[in-house]
């Protein structure tokens, strides 16, 4: 069985929830404290054993490519100034990443399909940039471990409230072993009150290459887009697709309130600023 060595990170969305900030800046480059959100995603992939990453971008996302590239002038300036701690942070972001442009915004399923030639006939991971996962074992690594056991596609899930089920792809489980579920059906954004469970798909996936057979059909689903969840369900009808309730805290940075609260929590964990920041928060909350 082939190892999971490649990952796709879709990053071609318009980021309309963060306008006007995203008019000229990719939402994936908005920082959580002092690190762009997409760097957290890339670091999780690498910590999970991924060796090759392809980011699906658009013509407005050049800043992502620049961020992960080498900046000789900046590095030399930091060396001359003796700012070696900052130099180390800059070099952490210099990762060999591949890029492909999604020529039309036709949905998440289409974005993943755009990278099919990069993947070939190998199993692969998908990580969505709206979800940052903090866990002792990286969220994606947990899914890869389950793939290694089952040889099947594995979808990361966590429990959400009844009021949130219409925002996510939802899993209808049929059997459970520990945190691993066999799945009867995957449903994309069911109407409130109709969700088969509270297990929501949370932006981490491991797929066998057969998923592309179904993405090739370009089936239009919810919202008039090519939905990845629809392809997952079609794959599930041919071969088992599991859901895994991964451990760790997931932060939703794809909407404004989640982005702000994530920034606050990450700041309170940052040894450089947490004490002064806590004093500030206590002061303004009095």
Short mmCIF file of C-alpha atoms in Angstrom, two decimals:
data_model
loop_
_atom_site.label_atom_id
_atom_site.label_comp_id
_atom_site.label_asym_id
_atom_site.label_seq_id
_atom_site.Cartn_x
_atom_site.Cartn_y
_atom_site.Cartn_z
CA UNK A 1 0.00 0.00 0.00
CA UNK A 2 1.36 3.40 -0.99
CA UNK A 3 2.09 5.96 1.71
CA UNK A 4 0.34 9.32 1.84
CA UNK A 5 3.09 11.74 0.76
CA UNK A 6 1.22 14.43 -1.19
CA UNK A 7 -1.27 17.07 -0.08
CA UNK A 8 -3.54 19.62 -1.73
CA UNK A 9 -4.35 22.93 -0.06
CA UNK A 10 -7.18 24.76 -1.86
CA UNK A 11 -6.64 28.53 -1.61
CA UNK A 12 -8.43 30.05 -4.59
CA UNK A 13 -11.47 31.50 -2.81
CA UNK A 14 -12.32 35.19 -2.96
CA UNK A 15 -12.41 35.70 0.81
CA UNK A 16 -15.56 37.83 0.66
CA UNK A 17 -16.23 37.45 4.42
CA UNK A 18 -13.11 39.52 5.10
CA UNK A 19 -13.69 42.40 2.69
CA UNK A 20 -12.34 45.03 2.39
CA UNK A 21 -9.12 43.50 3.81
CA UNK A 22 -9.12 40.79 1.13
CA UNK A 23 -9.61 43.13 -1.80
CA UNK A 24 -5.85 43.13 -2.35
CA UNK A 25 -4.61 40.54 0.19
CA UNK A 26 -5.42 36.80 0.09
CA UNK A 27 -7.43 35.79 3.15
CA UNK A 28 -4.93 32.95 3.63
CA UNK A 29 -2.27 35.58 4.31
CA UNK A 30 -4.18 37.27 7.14
CA UNK A 31 -2.03 36.72 10.25
CA UNK A 32 -2.87 34.94 13.46
CA UNK A 33 -0.57 36.97 15.75
CA UNK A 34 2.49 37.10 13.43
CA UNK A 35 2.06 34.09 11.15
CA UNK A 36 -0.24 33.84 8.08
CA UNK A 37 -3.06 31.35 8.49
CA UNK A 38 -1.88 29.27 5.55
CA UNK A 39 1.51 28.72 7.20
CA UNK A 40 -0.20 26.92 10.08
CA UNK A 41 -1.82 24.60 7.53
CA UNK A 42 1.45 23.93 5.70
CA UNK A 43 3.25 23.24 9.00
CA UNK A 44 0.58 20.70 9.97
CA UNK A 45 1.01 18.93 6.65
CA UNK A 46 4.78 18.72 7.08
CA UNK A 47 4.46 17.56 10.71
CA UNK A 48 2.14 14.80 9.42
CA UNK A 49 4.81 13.43 7.08
CA UNK A 50 3.70 15.10 3.85
CA UNK A 51 6.61 15.54 1.42
CA UNK A 52 4.98 17.34 -1.54
CA UNK A 53 2.39 20.11 -1.25
CA UNK A 54 0.42 21.75 -4.04
CA UNK A 55 -1.57 24.90 -3.33
CA UNK A 56 -4.50 25.63 -5.64
CA UNK A 57 -4.56 29.40 -6.11
CA UNK A 58 -6.01 32.06 -8.39
CA UNK A 59 -4.51 35.07 -10.15
CA UNK A 60 -5.13 37.20 -7.03
CA UNK A 61 -3.03 34.98 -4.71
CA UNK A 62 0.53 35.76 -5.78
CA UNK A 63 1.35 36.86 -2.22
CA UNK A 64 1.10 33.22 -1.08
CA UNK A 65 3.82 32.17 -3.51
CA UNK A 66 6.00 35.09 -2.46
CA UNK A 67 5.59 34.22 1.22
CA UNK A 68 6.97 30.69 0.84
CA UNK A 69 9.76 31.80 -1.50
CA UNK A 70 13.26 32.99 -0.53
CA UNK A 71 13.73 36.71 0.08
CA UNK A 72 17.49 37.28 -0.18
CA UNK A 73 17.38 41.03 0.47
CA UNK A 74 15.37 40.61 3.67
CA UNK A 75 17.57 37.80 4.92
CA UNK A 76 20.79 39.72 4.31
CA UNK A 77 19.35 42.76 6.07
CA UNK A 78 18.42 40.67 9.12
CA UNK A 79 21.88 39.07 9.17
CA UNK A 80 23.62 42.46 9.07
CA UNK A 81 21.37 43.75 11.84
CA UNK A 82 22.03 40.70 14.01
CA UNK A 83 18.31 39.89 14.16
CA UNK A 84 18.91 36.16 14.00
CA UNK A 85 15.67 35.23 15.77
CA UNK A 86 13.67 37.02 13.06
CA UNK A 87 15.86 35.46 10.37
CA UNK A 88 14.99 32.02 11.70
CA UNK A 89 11.27 32.84 11.54
CA UNK A 90 11.60 34.01 7.95
CA UNK A 91 13.47 30.86 6.91
CA UNK A 92 10.80 28.67 8.55
CA UNK A 93 8.43 29.82 5.80
CA UNK A 94 10.79 28.89 2.96
CA UNK A 95 9.26 25.60 1.89
CA UNK A 96 9.32 23.95 -1.53
CA UNK A 97 5.70 24.14 -2.61
CA UNK A 98 4.02 23.63 -5.99
CA UNK A 99 1.22 25.82 -7.32
CA UNK A 100 -1.60 25.51 -9.81
CA UNK A 101 -4.30 28.04 -10.64
CA UNK A 102 -7.98 27.23 -10.52
CA UNK A 103 -9.13 29.05 -13.63
CA UNK A 104 -12.78 29.26 -12.55
CA UNK A 105 -14.28 29.41 -9.06
CA UNK A 106 -16.48 26.32 -9.47
CA UNK A 107 -16.31 24.93 -5.95
CA UNK A 108 -14.11 22.90 -3.62
CA UNK A 109 -14.53 19.71 -5.63
CA UNK A 110 -13.28 21.49 -8.73
CA UNK A 111 -10.30 22.94 -6.84
CA UNK A 112 -9.22 19.46 -5.72
CA UNK A 113 -9.80 18.09 -9.25
CA UNK A 114 -7.51 20.83 -10.62
CA UNK A 115 -4.54 19.14 -8.90
CA UNK A 116 -5.24 15.63 -10.25
CA UNK A 117 -2.15 15.48 -12.50
CA UNK A 118 0.09 16.36 -9.55
CA UNK A 119 -1.41 13.52 -7.50
CA UNK A 120 -1.48 10.83 -10.20
CA UNK A 121 -2.46 7.39 -8.86
CA UNK A 122 -1.32 7.96 -5.28
CA UNK A 123 -3.32 8.45 -2.07
CA UNK A 124 -3.28 12.05 -0.93
CA UNK A 125 -4.43 14.51 1.70
CA UNK A 126 -6.52 17.66 1.48
CA UNK A 127 -6.28 20.42 4.09
CA UNK A 128 -8.62 23.41 4.06
CA UNK A 129 -7.22 26.77 5.07
CA UNK A 130 -10.28 27.83 7.08
CA UNK A 131 -9.48 25.29 9.80
CA UNK A 132 -6.48 25.39 12.11
CA UNK A 133 -6.13 22.30 14.30
CA UNK A 134 -4.12 22.28 17.52
CA UNK A 135 -3.47 18.75 18.75
CA UNK A 136 -0.74 16.68 20.37
CA UNK A 137 -0.75 14.49 17.25
CA UNK A 138 -1.40 16.68 14.19
CA UNK A 139 -4.97 16.37 12.95
CA UNK A 140 -3.94 15.19 9.50
CA UNK A 141 -1.50 12.66 10.96
CA UNK A 142 -4.36 11.09 12.89
CA UNK A 143 -6.23 10.53 9.61
CA UNK A 144 -3.14 9.16 7.89
CA UNK A 145 -2.73 6.66 10.74
CA UNK A 146 -6.29 5.46 10.11
CA UNK A 147 -5.64 5.23 6.36
CA UNK A 148 -2.59 3.07 7.09
CA UNK A 149 -4.85 0.71 9.07
CA UNK A 150 -7.82 0.56 6.70
CA UNK A 151 -6.37 1.31 3.25
CA UNK A 152 -9.46 3.46 2.65
CA UNK A 153 -10.30 7.14 2.39
CA UNK A 154 -10.74 8.81 5.78
CA UNK A 155 -12.60 12.07 6.45
CA UNK A 156 -11.93 14.17 9.54
CA UNK A 157 -15.04 15.01 11.60
CA UNK A 158 -15.95 16.63 14.90
CA UNK A 159 -19.26 17.19 16.69
CA UNK A 160 -21.16 20.45 16.14
CA UNK A 161 -24.39 21.79 17.64
CA UNK A 162 -27.79 21.26 16.00
CA UNK A 163 -27.80 24.93 15.01
CA UNK A 164 -24.56 24.56 13.03
CA UNK A 165 -25.30 21.44 10.97
CA UNK A 166 -26.47 23.41 7.93
CA UNK A 167 -22.97 24.94 7.58
CA UNK A 168 -21.10 21.69 7.00
CA UNK A 169 -21.00 18.39 5.22
CA UNK A 170 -22.57 15.94 7.68
CA UNK A 171 -21.87 12.24 8.20
CA UNK A 172 -24.58 9.59 8.63
CA UNK A 173 -22.65 6.87 10.53
CA UNK A 174 -23.63 3.20 10.61
CA UNK A 175 -20.98 1.56 12.82
CA UNK A 176 -18.33 2.82 15.22
CA UNK A 177 -15.04 1.46 16.50
CA UNK A 178 -13.38 3.85 18.92
CA UNK A 179 -13.27 7.19 17.10
CA UNK A 180 -13.56 5.58 13.63
CA UNK A 181 -16.95 5.41 11.87
CA UNK A 182 -18.15 3.49 8.86
CA UNK A 183 -20.44 5.81 6.97
CA UNK A 184 -23.80 5.21 5.35
CA UNK A 185 -24.01 8.62 3.69
CA UNK A 186 -22.26 11.98 3.41
CA UNK A 187 -24.70 14.91 3.13
CA UNK A 188 -23.64 18.41 2.04
CA UNK A 189 -25.11 21.22 4.20
CA UNK A 190 -28.47 19.66 5.12
CA UNK A 191 -31.32 21.98 6.04
CA UNK A 192 -31.69 22.61 9.77
CA UNK A 193 -33.59 19.79 11.43
CA UNK A 194 -32.76 17.25 8.72
CA UNK A 195 -29.12 16.39 9.55
CA UNK A 196 -28.58 12.64 10.11
CA UNK A 197 -26.06 13.34 12.91
CA UNK A 198 -23.96 16.08 14.47
CA UNK A 199 -20.70 14.78 13.00
CA UNK A 200 -19.44 17.54 10.70
CA UNK A 201 -16.63 17.34 8.14
CA UNK A 202 -13.83 19.56 9.41
CA UNK A 203 -11.42 20.39 6.61
CA UNK A 204 -9.06 17.39 6.80
CA UNK A 205 -9.24 14.49 4.33
CA UNK A 206 -7.21 11.51 3.13
CA UNK A 207 -8.31 10.08 -0.22
CA UNK A 208 -7.55 7.16 -2.42
CA UNK A 209 -6.99 8.35 -6.03
CA UNK A 210 -10.35 6.89 -7.11
CA UNK A 211 -12.00 10.09 -5.84
CA UNK A 212 -10.93 11.71 -9.12
CA UNK A 213 -13.18 9.31 -11.06
CA UNK A 214 -16.12 11.08 -9.46
CA UNK A 215 -14.70 14.58 -9.49
CA UNK A 216 -14.20 14.09 -13.26
CA UNK A 217 -17.99 14.08 -13.63
CA UNK A 218 -18.16 17.74 -12.52
CA UNK A 219 -21.51 17.12 -10.85
CA UNK A 220 -23.05 20.42 -9.73
CA UNK A 221 -24.42 20.31 -6.19
CA UNK A 222 -25.38 22.66 -3.35
CA UNK A 223 -24.87 26.35 -4.11
CA UNK A 224 -24.46 25.64 -7.81
CA UNK A 225 -20.89 24.42 -7.18
CA UNK A 226 -18.99 21.17 -7.68
CA UNK A 227 -19.06 19.86 -4.12
CA UNK A 228 -16.33 17.60 -2.74
CA UNK A 229 -18.86 15.99 -0.39
CA UNK A 230 -20.92 14.74 -3.35
CA UNK A 231 -17.86 13.01 -4.82
CA UNK A 232 -17.09 11.49 -1.41
CA UNK A 233 -20.58 9.99 -1.28
CA UNK A 234 -20.23 8.54 -4.78
CA UNK A 235 -16.89 7.03 -3.77
CA UNK A 236 -18.49 5.66 -0.61
CA UNK A 237 -20.97 3.72 -2.74
CA UNK A 238 -18.07 1.90 -4.45
CA UNK A 239 -15.53 1.49 -1.63
CA UNK A 240 -15.61 2.22 2.08
CA UNK A 241 -14.99 5.79 3.13
CA UNK A 242 -14.49 6.21 6.86
CA UNK A 243 -15.00 9.19 9.15
CA UNK A 244 -12.61 9.78 12.03
CA UNK A 245 -13.45 11.97 15.01
CA UNK A 246 -9.98 13.46 15.37
CA UNK A 247 -8.65 14.71 18.68
CA UNK A 248 -7.61 18.31 19.22
CA UNK A 249 -9.15 21.76 19.06
CA UNK A 250 -10.24 23.08 15.71
CA UNK A 251 -10.28 26.83 15.13
CA UNK A 252 -12.56 28.26 12.45
CA UNK A 253 -10.64 31.15 10.88
CA UNK A 254 -12.90 31.31 7.84
CA UNK A 255 -15.30 33.83 9.37
CA UNK A 256 -14.70 37.07 11.23
CA UNK A 257 -15.61 36.14 14.81
CA UNK A 258 -13.71 32.86 14.63
CA UNK A 259 -10.68 34.65 13.24
CA UNK A 260 -10.70 37.21 16.06
CA UNK A 261 -11.21 34.66 18.86
CA UNK A 262 -8.47 32.45 17.40
CA UNK A 263 -6.09 35.40 17.37
CA UNK A 264 -6.87 36.10 21.04
CA UNK A 265 -6.29 32.47 22.09
CA UNK A 266 -3.05 32.17 20.14
CA UNK A 267 -1.82 35.46 21.62
CA UNK A 268 -2.50 34.15 25.11
CA UNK A 269 -0.35 31.10 24.33
CA UNK A 270 2.53 33.16 22.97
CA UNK A 271 5.22 33.42 25.68
CA UNK A 272 6.53 36.69 24.21
CA UNK A 273 3.35 38.68 24.69
CA UNK A 274 0.84 36.69 26.75
CA UNK A 275 1.46 38.40 30.12
CA UNK A 276 1.17 41.95 28.80
CA UNK A 277 -1.76 40.98 26.60
CA UNK A 278 -3.58 39.42 29.57
CA UNK A 279 -3.04 42.59 31.60
CA UNK A 280 -4.48 44.59 28.70
CA UNK A 281 -7.53 42.33 28.38
CA UNK A 282 -8.24 42.51 32.11
CA UNK A 283 -7.96 46.27 31.95
CA UNK A 284 -10.45 46.79 29.13
CA UNK A 285 -12.90 44.23 30.53
CA UNK A 286 -13.23 45.97 33.90
#
